[in-house]
Amino acid sequence: MPMAADDFLHRISRHRIAPPPVTGDVSAADLVDGAMLSYNGGRLRELCQVFARKMLEPDCTVGLTISGALTPAGLGMSCLIPLLKAGFVDWIVSTGANLYHDTHYALDLPLHQSLPGLDDFKLREHDIIRIYDIVFDYKTLLDTDAFYRELLVSDAFSRSMSTAEFHFEVGKYLHARSSTLGGTPGNSLLAAAFEAGVPIYTSSPGDSSIGMNAAERSLAGSGLQLDTLKDVNETAAIVYDAKRSGGTSGVLILGGGSPKNFILQTEPQIQEVLGLEESGHDFFLQITDARADTGGLSGATPHEAMTWGKVDPDRLPDAVVCYTDSTIALPLLTAYALDRREPRPLKRLFDRREAMYDQIKAAYLERVSSGLPTGLAAREKQKARGQDQPSRDPSHPDTVDRAR
């Protein structure tokens, strides 16, 4: 018998739209919950709720990706560092450019807010660099380059290392330098990550001014080698440890690009390549302006990622994509999380890198010695349970309020 119209409407309704009036003293968190009800405002509300209510549970290991020019816009100081200090971010994959521009702040080299649409020929004539509506002196680049070339001569950088080790050493120096000069180490994401024991990886270390200066040092005979293969195994080890210890793994993706794939490929590395039993990340939150229909990775949906093993099919209700600008969404998300959750103890994953690496290596070698084939264990187990289908209709992604 067909379902009555009222019953069907009630089944698909999350709640009736009847928001309270916005007042001048409303908090950012209450504004998100009370006024951002539909369209991408609704998706931002859902993303904030999943992040604060589920990803920030003590047993979830939270990975963050950073792409786009966020640190030049001051979002490192205003948002990312407070999230790190609160224990809300446990590890990071960033473009090298964001870390290079973060260094300007650590060195007290100013960037300025301006306007878009300036005469770029006049800017070039006056040695002014522009990032849309941000401007700064060309000398800022030269001084930052000189800092890295001088730093990379030191013994700490005369060996092969993962990018997490590299950024730890840079952050260590920036933190000590700022403290010695009476500055504020909290101005730098690299320094804050060092202090909090948060490992920062770069998926394409050569694709930035930091990599360019490291390449210059290589021509001069430097022994520095950035071991990207170690990065692949270390990041997979972080996720494997999170799941093997009985916890969960969540990713917060700002933008897309190479950092997005690098943090998500940890699961195919575990399952498909190393042949270990796993099902995918438990939480997938993305803020992006990239469309899915162009076929690019930046716009690829969590449902598409699920087919690759990157996201657990049973956890798709906890996957949210908000189509907006990170410079709009990130301050609101930060304010929401800090308002709704108490700080978490720091996991200090950098200090545990070697132990996690040894754990995944031992599991891999045991699998090899057993003769089991790669890429089948997790999927076969899911199929045996009859759970190889997505757990909800992707056309109805907003399930959070119903579970309140």
mmCIF file of C-alpha atoms in Angstrom:
data_model
loop_
_atom_site.group_PDB
_atom_site.id
_atom_site.type_symbol
_atom_site.label_atom_id
_atom_site.label_comp_id
_atom_site.label_asym_id
_atom_site.label_seq_id
_atom_site.Cartn_x
_atom_site.Cartn_y
_atom_site.Cartn_z
ATOM 1 C CA MET A 1 0.000 0.000 0.000
ATOM 2 C CA PRO A 2 1.491 3.430 -0.919
ATOM 3 C CA MET A 3 2.776 5.496 1.986
ATOM 4 C CA ALA A 4 0.590 8.462 2.886
ATOM 5 C CA ALA A 5 2.005 11.826 1.827
ATOM 6 C CA ASP A 6 2.224 13.102 5.408
ATOM 7 C CA ASP A 7 4.024 9.972 6.575
ATOM 8 C CA PHE A 8 6.522 10.177 3.727
ATOM 9 C CA LEU A 9 7.160 13.864 4.373
ATOM 10 C CA HIS A 10 7.748 13.140 8.055
ATOM 11 C CA ARG A 11 10.171 10.344 7.188
ATOM 12 C CA ILE A 12 12.356 12.515 4.962
ATOM 13 C CA SER A 13 12.103 15.662 7.121
ATOM 14 C CA ARG A 14 14.958 16.477 9.464
ATOM 15 C CA HIS A 15 12.987 19.195 11.211
ATOM 16 C CA ARG A 16 10.645 22.015 10.352
ATOM 17 C CA ILE A 17 12.340 25.240 9.235
ATOM 18 C CA ALA A 18 11.526 27.812 11.908
ATOM 19 C CA PRO A 19 14.746 29.517 13.006
ATOM 20 C CA PRO A 20 14.934 32.102 15.794
ATOM 21 C CA PRO A 21 15.756 35.698 14.812
ATOM 22 C CA VAL A 22 19.458 36.488 14.595
ATOM 23 C CA THR A 23 20.533 38.934 17.290
ATOM 24 C CA GLY A 24 23.606 41.093 17.685
ATOM 25 C CA ASP A 25 24.958 39.051 20.574
ATOM 26 C CA VAL A 26 24.599 35.580 19.066
ATOM 27 C CA SER A 27 27.739 33.426 19.227
ATOM 28 C CA ALA A 28 29.284 32.035 16.066
ATOM 29 C CA ALA A 29 28.414 28.498 17.158
ATOM 30 C CA ASP A 30 24.772 29.384 17.851
ATOM 31 C CA LEU A 31 24.592 31.229 14.525
ATOM 32 C CA VAL A 32 25.767 28.093 12.715
ATOM 33 C CA ASP A 33 23.278 25.850 14.519
ATOM 34 C CA GLY A 34 20.333 28.249 14.392
ATOM 35 C CA ALA A 35 20.554 30.099 11.086
ATOM 36 C CA MET A 36 22.561 27.946 8.671
ATOM 37 C CA LEU A 37 19.839 25.489 7.792
ATOM 38 C CA SER A 38 19.950 24.766 4.074
ATOM 39 C CA TYR A 39 22.090 24.725 0.948
ATOM 40 C CA ASN A 40 25.801 25.130 1.715
ATOM 41 C CA GLY A 41 24.936 26.854 4.969
ATOM 42 C CA GLY A 42 23.266 23.593 5.951
ATOM 43 C CA ARG A 43 26.282 21.612 4.833
ATOM 44 C CA LEU A 44 28.563 23.862 6.886
ATOM 45 C CA ARG A 45 26.343 23.323 9.923
ATOM 46 C CA GLU A 46 26.473 19.569 9.396
ATOM 47 C CA LEU A 47 30.247 19.651 8.924
ATOM 48 C CA CYS A 48 30.678 21.644 12.149
ATOM 49 C CA GLN A 49 28.415 19.256 14.047
ATOM 50 C CA VAL A 50 30.156 16.105 12.835
ATOM 51 C CA PHE A 51 33.563 17.619 13.588
ATOM 52 C CA ALA A 52 32.652 18.746 17.113
ATOM 53 C CA ARG A 53 30.380 15.881 18.154
ATOM 54 C CA LYS A 54 32.114 12.911 16.545
ATOM 55 C CA MET A 55 35.604 13.626 15.210
ATOM 56 C CA LEU A 56 36.676 15.327 18.419
ATOM 57 C CA GLU A 57 35.873 12.313 20.563
ATOM 58 C CA PRO A 58 39.037 11.280 22.458
ATOM 59 C CA ASP A 59 39.603 8.118 20.419
ATOM 60 C CA CYS A 60 39.574 9.797 16.990
ATOM 61 C CA THR A 61 42.856 10.666 15.306
ATOM 62 C CA VAL A 62 42.240 13.832 13.284
ATOM 63 C CA GLY A 63 44.209 14.536 10.115
ATOM 64 C CA LEU A 64 44.066 17.962 8.448
ATOM 65 C CA THR A 65 44.969 18.939 4.889
ATOM 66 C CA ILE A 66 45.856 22.489 3.881
ATOM 67 C CA SER A 67 45.799 23.680 0.274
ATOM 68 C CA GLY A 68 45.243 27.066 -1.274
ATOM 69 C CA ALA A 69 46.925 30.184 0.070
ATOM 70 C CA LEU A 70 45.561 30.008 3.619
ATOM 71 C CA THR A 71 48.577 31.005 5.725
ATOM 72 C CA PRO A 72 49.229 34.187 3.712
ATOM 73 C CA ALA A 73 45.663 35.228 4.601
ATOM 74 C CA GLY A 74 46.474 34.876 8.315
ATOM 75 C CA LEU A 75 44.426 31.712 8.838
ATOM 76 C CA GLY A 76 47.413 29.936 10.352
ATOM 77 C CA MET A 77 47.437 32.349 13.282
ATOM 78 C CA SER A 78 43.682 32.922 13.545
ATOM 79 C CA CYS A 79 42.427 29.345 13.126
ATOM 80 C CA LEU A 80 44.943 26.560 12.587
ATOM 81 C CA ILE A 81 47.169 27.273 15.583
ATOM 82 C CA PRO A 82 44.195 27.489 18.017
ATOM 83 C CA LEU A 83 42.948 24.135 16.671
ATOM 84 C CA LEU A 84 46.389 22.579 17.235
ATOM 85 C CA LYS A 85 46.717 23.977 20.736
ATOM 86 C CA ALA A 86 43.269 22.647 21.653
ATOM 87 C CA GLY A 87 44.298 19.139 20.567
ATOM 88 C CA PHE A 88 41.767 19.201 17.710
ATOM 89 C CA VAL A 89 44.346 18.377 14.991
ATOM 90 C CA ASP A 90 46.736 15.435 15.406
ATOM 91 C CA TRP A 91 48.605 15.431 12.087
ATOM 92 C CA ILE A 92 48.772 17.554 8.932
ATOM 93 C CA VAL A 93 49.392 17.262 5.210
ATOM 94 C CA SER A 94 50.078 20.685 3.706
ATOM 95 C CA THR A 95 51.314 22.204 0.508
ATOM 96 C CA GLY A 96 54.858 23.455 0.860
ATOM 97 C CA ALA A 97 53.699 26.943 -0.132
ATOM 98 C CA ASN A 98 51.533 27.285 2.977
ATOM 99 C CA LEU A 99 54.513 26.398 5.171
ATOM 100 C CA TYR A 100 56.843 28.740 3.289
ATOM 101 C CA HIS A 101 54.445 31.665 3.725
ATOM 102 C CA ASP A 102 53.908 30.676 7.364
ATOM 103 C CA THR A 103 57.621 31.277 7.817
ATOM 104 C CA HIS A 104 57.159 34.977 6.953
ATOM 105 C CA TYR A 105 55.180 35.397 10.154
ATOM 106 C CA ALA A 106 57.781 33.575 12.216
ATOM 107 C CA LEU A 107 60.463 35.907 10.845
ATOM 108 C CA ASP A 108 58.282 38.992 11.400
ATOM 109 C CA LEU A 109 58.158 39.754 7.678
ATOM 110 C CA PRO A 110 54.889 41.601 7.049
ATOM 111 C CA LEU A 111 52.122 40.748 4.590
ATOM 112 C CA HIS A 112 49.437 43.338 3.896
ATOM 113 C CA GLN A 113 45.729 43.253 3.150
ATOM 114 C CA SER A 114 44.892 45.237 0.026
ATOM 115 C CA LEU A 115 42.336 44.996 -2.798
ATOM 116 C CA PRO A 116 41.964 42.796 -5.860
ATOM 117 C CA GLY A 117 42.236 44.393 -9.253
ATOM 118 C CA LEU A 118 45.460 46.312 -8.665
ATOM 119 C CA ASP A 119 47.691 47.204 -11.607
ATOM 120 C CA ASP A 120 50.060 44.222 -11.695
ATOM 121 C CA PHE A 121 52.508 46.031 -13.992
ATOM 122 C CA LYS A 122 52.891 48.768 -11.368
ATOM 123 C CA LEU A 123 53.287 46.131 -8.662
ATOM 124 C CA ARG A 124 56.064 44.485 -10.651
ATOM 125 C CA GLU A 125 57.694 47.887 -11.214
ATOM 126 C CA HIS A 126 57.750 48.490 -7.448
ATOM 127 C CA ASP A 127 58.818 44.912 -6.524
ATOM 128 C CA ILE A 128 55.486 44.088 -4.896
ATOM 129 C CA ILE A 129 54.160 40.505 -4.876
ATOM 130 C CA ARG A 130 50.405 39.876 -5.018
ATOM 131 C CA ILE A 131 48.236 36.940 -3.952
ATOM 132 C CA TYR A 132 44.785 38.177 -5.026
ATOM 133 C CA ASP A 133 44.172 40.887 -2.377
ATOM 134 C CA ILE A 134 47.327 40.246 -0.301
ATOM 135 C CA VAL A 135 50.494 42.220 -1.106
ATOM 136 C CA PHE A 136 54.041 42.169 0.232
ATOM 137 C CA ASP A 137 57.539 43.292 -0.647
ATOM 138 C CA TYR A 138 59.616 41.070 -2.922
ATOM 139 C CA LYS A 139 62.306 41.323 -0.248
ATOM 140 C CA THR A 140 60.062 39.151 1.961
ATOM 141 C CA LEU A 141 60.702 36.282 -0.445
ATOM 142 C CA LEU A 142 64.428 36.993 -0.634
ATOM 143 C CA ASP A 143 64.773 37.176 3.163
ATOM 144 C CA THR A 144 62.792 33.953 3.646
ATOM 145 C CA ASP A 145 64.875 32.212 0.979
ATOM 146 C CA ALA A 146 68.066 33.368 2.698
ATOM 147 C CA PHE A 147 66.760 32.049 6.016
ATOM 148 C CA TYR A 148 66.150 28.584 4.584
ATOM 149 C CA ARG A 149 69.463 28.402 2.760
ATOM 150 C CA GLU A 150 71.313 29.352 5.933
ATOM 151 C CA LEU A 151 69.295 26.950 8.070
ATOM 152 C CA LEU A 152 69.743 24.003 5.725
ATOM 153 C CA VAL A 153 73.537 24.204 6.068
ATOM 154 C CA SER A 154 73.276 23.067 9.707
ATOM 155 C CA ASP A 155 74.066 19.489 10.717
ATOM 156 C CA ALA A 156 70.411 18.761 11.539
ATOM 157 C CA PHE A 157 69.647 18.815 7.795
ATOM 158 C CA SER A 158 72.608 16.809 6.522
ATOM 159 C CA ARG A 159 70.788 13.483 6.250
ATOM 160 C CA SER A 160 67.820 11.700 4.701
ATOM 161 C CA MET A 161 64.535 12.400 6.514
ATOM 162 C CA SER A 162 60.798 12.382 6.094
ATOM 163 C CA THR A 163 59.099 15.721 5.504
ATOM 164 C CA ALA A 164 57.655 15.431 9.026
ATOM 165 C CA GLU A 165 61.185 15.332 10.436
ATOM 166 C CA PHE A 166 62.196 18.221 8.195
ATOM 167 C CA HIS A 167 59.311 20.425 9.327
ATOM 168 C CA PHE A 168 59.901 19.438 12.956
ATOM 169 C CA GLU A 169 63.494 20.679 12.736
ATOM 170 C CA VAL A 170 62.396 23.912 11.031
ATOM 171 C CA GLY A 171 59.672 24.432 13.636
ATOM 172 C CA LYS A 172 62.148 23.727 16.426
ATOM 173 C CA TYR A 173 64.456 26.454 15.154
ATOM 174 C CA LEU A 174 61.637 28.969 14.573
ATOM 175 C CA HIS A 175 60.234 28.294 18.052
ATOM 176 C CA ALA A 176 63.643 28.798 19.709
ATOM 177 C CA ARG A 177 64.412 31.873 17.606
ATOM 178 C CA SER A 178 61.129 33.545 18.442
ATOM 179 C CA SER A 179 61.441 32.747 22.131
ATOM 180 C CA THR A 180 65.012 34.084 22.263
ATOM 181 C CA LEU A 181 64.022 37.342 20.563
ATOM 182 C CA GLY A 182 61.031 37.803 22.847
ATOM 183 C CA GLY A 183 58.572 37.107 20.049
ATOM 184 C CA THR A 184 55.490 34.922 19.944
ATOM 185 C CA PRO A 185 56.102 31.347 18.710
ATOM 186 C CA GLY A 186 52.332 31.078 18.294
ATOM 187 C CA ASN A 187 52.547 33.259 15.174
ATOM 188 C CA SER A 188 53.938 30.300 13.239
ATOM 189 C CA LEU A 189 52.119 27.072 12.421
ATOM 190 C CA LEU A 190 55.467 25.284 12.081
ATOM 191 C CA ALA A 191 56.562 26.443 15.549
ATOM 192 C CA ALA A 192 53.183 25.560 17.071
ATOM 193 C CA ALA A 193 53.282 22.088 15.499
ATOM 194 C CA PHE A 194 56.755 21.508 16.930
ATOM 195 C CA GLU A 195 55.527 22.550 20.370
ATOM 196 C CA ALA A 196 52.442 20.290 20.150
ATOM 197 C CA GLY A 197 54.212 17.282 18.601
ATOM 198 C CA VAL A 198 51.987 17.444 15.504
ATOM 199 C CA PRO A 199 53.744 15.965 12.440
ATOM 200 C CA ILE A 200 53.408 17.983 9.229
ATOM 201 C CA TYR A 201 53.906 16.242 5.880
ATOM 202 C CA THR A 202 54.183 17.763 2.408
ATOM 203 C CA SER A 203 52.906 15.568 -0.383
ATOM 204 C CA SER A 204 54.988 17.363 -3.052
ATOM 205 C CA PRO A 205 58.051 18.762 -1.252
ATOM 206 C CA GLY A 206 59.717 20.019 -4.421
ATOM 207 C CA ASP A 207 56.667 22.059 -5.397
ATOM 208 C CA SER A 208 57.335 25.111 -3.226
ATOM 209 C CA SER A 209 59.950 27.723 -2.410
ATOM 210 C CA ILE A 210 61.148 25.572 0.489
ATOM 211 C CA GLY A 211 61.850 22.755 -1.967
ATOM 212 C CA MET A 212 63.454 25.190 -4.397
ATOM 213 C CA ASN A 213 65.895 26.383 -1.738
ATOM 214 C CA ALA A 214 66.604 22.796 -0.684
ATOM 215 C CA ALA A 215 67.389 22.078 -4.345
ATOM 216 C CA GLU A 216 69.841 25.016 -4.375
ATOM 217 C CA ARG A 217 71.563 23.537 -1.316
ATOM 218 C CA SER A 218 71.754 20.203 -3.136
ATOM 219 C CA LEU A 219 73.776 21.845 -5.926
ATOM 220 C CA ALA A 220 76.130 23.122 -3.229
ATOM 221 C CA GLY A 221 76.678 19.593 -1.880
ATOM 222 C CA SER A 222 74.101 19.373 0.930
ATOM 223 C CA GLY A 223 73.411 15.898 2.286
ATOM 224 C CA LEU A 224 69.708 16.633 2.782
ATOM 225 C CA GLN A 225 67.359 14.138 1.132
ATOM 226 C CA LEU A 226 63.596 14.350 1.622
ATOM 227 C CA ASP A 227 62.365 10.750 1.737
ATOM 228 C CA THR A 228 58.874 10.808 0.221
ATOM 229 C CA LEU A 229 58.580 7.006 0.400
ATOM 230 C CA LYS A 230 59.051 7.240 4.154
ATOM 231 C CA ASP A 231 56.239 9.814 4.169
ATOM 232 C CA VAL A 232 53.921 7.308 2.495
ATOM 233 C CA ASN A 233 54.623 4.629 5.080
ATOM 234 C CA GLU A 234 54.633 6.980 8.080
ATOM 235 C CA THR A 235 51.235 8.452 7.206
ATOM 236 C CA ALA A 236 49.776 4.992 6.609
ATOM 237 C CA ALA A 237 51.217 3.954 9.974
ATOM 238 C CA ILE A 238 49.398 6.820 11.724
ATOM 239 C CA VAL A 239 46.045 5.682 10.340
ATOM 240 C CA TYR A 240 46.764 1.992 10.952
ATOM 241 C CA ASP A 241 47.687 2.690 14.568
ATOM 242 C CA ALA A 242 44.541 4.773 15.091
ATOM 243 C CA LYS A 243 42.342 1.900 13.937
ATOM 244 C CA ARG A 244 44.304 -0.976 15.512
ATOM 245 C CA SER A 245 44.175 0.729 18.901
ATOM 246 C CA GLY A 246 40.374 0.624 18.787
ATOM 247 C CA GLY A 247 39.906 4.236 17.752
ATOM 248 C CA THR A 248 38.784 5.983 14.598
ATOM 249 C CA SER A 249 40.387 8.064 11.866
ATOM 250 C CA GLY A 250 38.961 11.322 10.571
ATOM 251 C CA VAL A 251 40.121 13.728 7.873
ATOM 252 C CA LEU A 252 39.327 17.436 7.580
ATOM 253 C CA ILE A 253 40.169 18.580 4.054
ATOM 254 C CA LEU A 254 40.606 22.287 3.335
ATOM 255 C CA GLY A 255 40.459 22.640 -0.431
ATOM 256 C CA GLY A 256 41.710 19.580 -2.284
ATOM 257 C CA GLY A 257 44.706 18.976 -4.504
ATOM 258 C CA SER A 258 47.681 16.818 -3.672
ATOM 259 C CA PRO A 259 47.265 17.034 0.143
ATOM 260 C CA LYS A 260 43.735 15.615 -0.159
ATOM 261 C CA ASN A 261 44.889 12.571 -2.084
ATOM 262 C CA PHE A 262 47.938 12.063 0.120
ATOM 263 C CA ILE A 263 45.897 11.876 3.322
ATOM 264 C CA LEU A 264 43.236 9.666 1.746
ATOM 265 C CA GLN A 265 45.670 7.273 0.041
ATOM 266 C CA THR A 266 46.767 6.051 3.475
ATOM 267 C CA GLU A 267 43.857 3.601 3.408
ATOM 268 C CA PRO A 268 44.575 2.101 -0.060
ATOM 269 C CA GLN A 269 48.228 1.856 1.016
ATOM 270 C CA ILE A 270 47.156 -0.202 4.030
ATOM 271 C CA GLN A 271 44.578 -2.353 2.217
ATOM 272 C CA GLU A 272 45.512 -2.577 -1.464
ATOM 273 C CA VAL A 273 49.308 -2.380 -1.321
ATOM 274 C CA LEU A 274 50.319 -3.733 2.083
ATOM 275 C CA GLY A 275 47.434 -6.211 2.135
ATOM 276 C CA LEU A 276 46.317 -5.466 5.698
ATOM 277 C CA GLU A 277 42.726 -5.607 6.837
ATOM 278 C CA GLU A 278 41.117 -2.171 6.980
ATOM 279 C CA SER A 279 37.926 -0.531 5.710
ATOM 280 C CA GLY A 280 38.628 3.183 5.225
ATOM 281 C CA HIS A 281 38.603 6.451 7.115
ATOM 282 C CA ASP A 282 35.663 6.850 9.482
ATOM 283 C CA PHE A 283 35.086 10.579 8.950
ATOM 284 C CA PHE A 284 35.444 12.620 5.764
ATOM 285 C CA LEU A 285 34.859 16.384 5.960
ATOM 286 C CA GLN A 286 35.784 18.640 3.049
ATOM 287 C CA ILE A 287 35.475 22.354 2.333
ATOM 288 C CA THR A 288 35.971 22.975 -1.372
ATOM 289 C CA ASP A 289 34.817 24.895 -4.417
ATOM 290 C CA ALA A 290 35.761 22.061 -6.796
ATOM 291 C CA ARG A 291 33.055 20.251 -8.766
ATOM 292 C CA ALA A 292 32.816 16.491 -9.058
ATOM 293 C CA ASP A 293 31.833 16.445 -12.738
ATOM 294 C CA THR A 294 35.259 17.524 -14.027
ATOM 295 C CA GLY A 295 36.819 14.262 -12.868
ATOM 296 C CA GLY A 296 39.508 15.942 -10.767
ATOM 297 C CA LEU A 297 40.575 14.646 -7.375
ATOM 298 C CA SER A 298 39.781 17.941 -5.644
ATOM 299 C CA GLY A 299 36.071 17.549 -6.383
ATOM 300 C CA ALA A 300 35.858 13.779 -5.928
ATOM 301 C CA THR A 301 33.073 12.940 -3.474
ATOM 302 C CA PRO A 302 33.362 10.702 -0.409
ATOM 303 C CA HIS A 303 31.143 8.153 -2.175
ATOM 304 C CA GLU A 304 33.675 7.992 -5.020
ATOM 305 C CA ALA A 305 36.506 7.770 -2.471
ATOM 306 C CA MET A 306 34.664 4.874 -0.822
ATOM 307 C CA THR A 307 35.017 2.787 -4.005
ATOM 308 C CA TRP A 308 38.803 3.129 -3.689
ATOM 309 C CA GLY A 309 38.780 2.015 -0.066
ATOM 310 C CA LYS A 310 39.557 5.524 1.190
ATOM 311 C CA VAL A 311 36.327 5.859 3.191
ATOM 312 C CA ASP A 312 34.561 3.132 5.184
ATOM 313 C CA PRO A 313 31.213 2.455 3.420
ATOM 314 C CA ASP A 314 29.539 1.990 6.795
ATOM 315 C CA ARG A 315 30.541 5.519 7.820
ATOM 316 C CA LEU A 316 29.244 7.502 4.843
ATOM 317 C CA PRO A 317 26.621 9.234 7.028
ATOM 318 C CA ASP A 318 29.597 10.954 8.665
ATOM 319 C CA ALA A 319 30.945 12.281 5.346
ATOM 320 C CA VAL A 320 30.139 15.901 4.499
ATOM 321 C CA VAL A 321 31.227 18.161 1.646
ATOM 322 C CA CYS A 322 30.577 21.904 1.939
ATOM 323 C CA TYR A 323 30.976 23.843 -1.294
ATOM 324 C CA THR A 324 32.382 27.160 -0.173
ATOM 325 C CA ASP A 325 35.616 29.072 0.367
ATOM 326 C CA SER A 326 37.856 27.857 3.206
ATOM 327 C CA THR A 327 38.488 31.472 4.216
ATOM 328 C CA ILE A 328 34.754 31.734 5.006
ATOM 329 C CA ALA A 329 34.182 28.317 6.544
ATOM 330 C CA LEU A 330 37.365 27.763 8.562
ATOM 331 C CA PRO A 331 36.897 30.682 11.019
ATOM 332 C CA LEU A 332 33.308 29.549 11.661
ATOM 333 C CA LEU A 333 34.364 25.919 12.108
ATOM 334 C CA THR A 334 37.153 26.943 14.484
ATOM 335 C CA ALA A 335 34.854 29.097 16.605
ATOM 336 C CA TYR A 336 32.236 26.327 16.631
ATOM 337 C CA ALA A 337 34.657 23.622 17.750
ATOM 338 C CA LEU A 338 36.265 25.763 20.465
ATOM 339 C CA ASP A 339 32.815 26.719 21.772
ATOM 340 C CA ARG A 340 31.280 23.251 21.719
ATOM 341 C CA ARG A 341 34.198 21.085 22.882
ATOM 342 C CA GLU A 342 36.734 21.193 25.684
ATOM 343 C CA PRO A 343 40.395 20.869 24.623
ATOM 344 C CA ARG A 344 41.674 17.320 24.101
ATOM 345 C CA PRO A 345 44.990 15.978 25.410
ATOM 346 C CA LEU A 346 47.704 16.270 22.773
ATOM 347 C CA LYS A 347 48.405 12.940 21.076
ATOM 348 C CA ARG A 348 51.950 14.039 20.136
ATOM 349 C CA LEU A 349 52.076 11.679 17.182
ATOM 350 C CA PHE A 350 55.475 12.992 16.083
ATOM 351 C CA ASP A 351 57.011 11.420 19.179
ATOM 352 C CA ARG A 352 55.412 8.053 18.306
ATOM 353 C CA ARG A 353 56.355 7.925 14.620
ATOM 354 C CA GLU A 354 58.988 5.215 14.905
ATOM 355 C CA ALA A 355 56.796 2.933 17.049
ATOM 356 C CA MET A 356 53.870 3.284 14.629
ATOM 357 C CA TYR A 357 56.177 2.667 11.677
ATOM 358 C CA ASP A 358 57.540 -0.503 13.302
ATOM 359 C CA GLN A 359 53.984 -1.696 13.988
ATOM 360 C CA ILE A 360 52.784 -1.449 10.394
ATOM 361 C CA LYS A 361 56.041 -2.904 9.079
ATOM 362 C CA ALA A 362 55.686 -5.921 11.383
ATOM 363 C CA ALA A 363 52.067 -6.439 10.313
ATOM 364 C CA TYR A 364 53.065 -6.209 6.648
ATOM 365 C CA LEU A 365 55.931 -8.694 7.008
ATOM 366 C CA GLU A 366 53.657 -11.101 8.863
ATOM 367 C CA ARG A 367 51.120 -10.875 6.023
ATOM 368 C CA VAL A 368 53.864 -11.523 3.450
ATOM 369 C CA SER A 369 55.155 -14.546 5.350
ATOM 370 C CA SER A 370 51.628 -15.967 5.549
ATOM 371 C CA GLY A 371 51.282 -15.899 1.778
ATOM 372 C CA LEU A 372 47.963 -14.031 1.826
ATOM 373 C CA PRO A 373 47.305 -11.955 -1.310
ATOM 374 C CA THR A 374 47.109 -8.167 -1.116
ATOM 375 C CA GLY A 375 43.993 -6.087 -1.455
ATOM 376 C CA LEU A 376 41.341 -8.667 -0.564
ATOM 377 C CA ALA A 377 41.071 -9.091 3.194
ATOM 378 C CA ALA A 378 38.927 -6.091 4.085
ATOM 379 C CA ARG A 379 36.597 -6.280 1.075
ATOM 380 C CA GLU A 380 35.978 -9.994 1.372
ATOM 381 C CA LYS A 381 35.095 -9.612 5.044
ATOM 382 C CA GLN A 382 32.679 -6.791 4.273
ATOM 383 C CA LYS A 383 31.000 -8.799 1.522
ATOM 384 C CA ALA A 384 30.625 -11.747 3.868
ATOM 385 C CA ARG A 385 28.718 -9.449 6.236
ATOM 386 C CA GLY A 386 26.616 -8.182 3.353
ATOM 387 C CA GLN A 387 27.861 -4.645 3.908
ATOM 388 C CA ASP A 388 29.527 -3.875 0.610
ATOM 389 C CA GLN A 389 26.843 -1.294 -0.290
ATOM 390 C CA PRO A 390 26.707 2.330 0.886
ATOM 391 C CA SER A 391 24.711 2.661 4.089
ATOM 392 C CA ARG A 392 22.538 5.537 2.893
ATOM 393 C CA ASP A 393 21.148 7.189 -0.192
ATOM 394 C CA PRO A 394 23.713 9.810 -1.249
ATOM 395 C CA SER A 395 20.920 12.166 -2.247
ATOM 396 C CA HIS A 396 19.974 12.569 1.434
ATOM 397 C CA PRO A 397 23.269 13.403 3.183
ATOM 398 C CA ASP A 398 21.980 15.426 6.131
ATOM 399 C CA THR A 399 21.467 12.967 8.976
ATOM 400 C CA VAL A 400 23.029 14.841 11.840
ATOM 401 C CA ASP A 401 20.071 16.715 13.300
ATOM 402 C CA ARG A 402 17.910 13.600 13.379
ATOM 403 C CA ALA A 403 20.487 11.993 15.679
ATOM 404 C CA ARG A 404 20.595 14.939 18.079
#
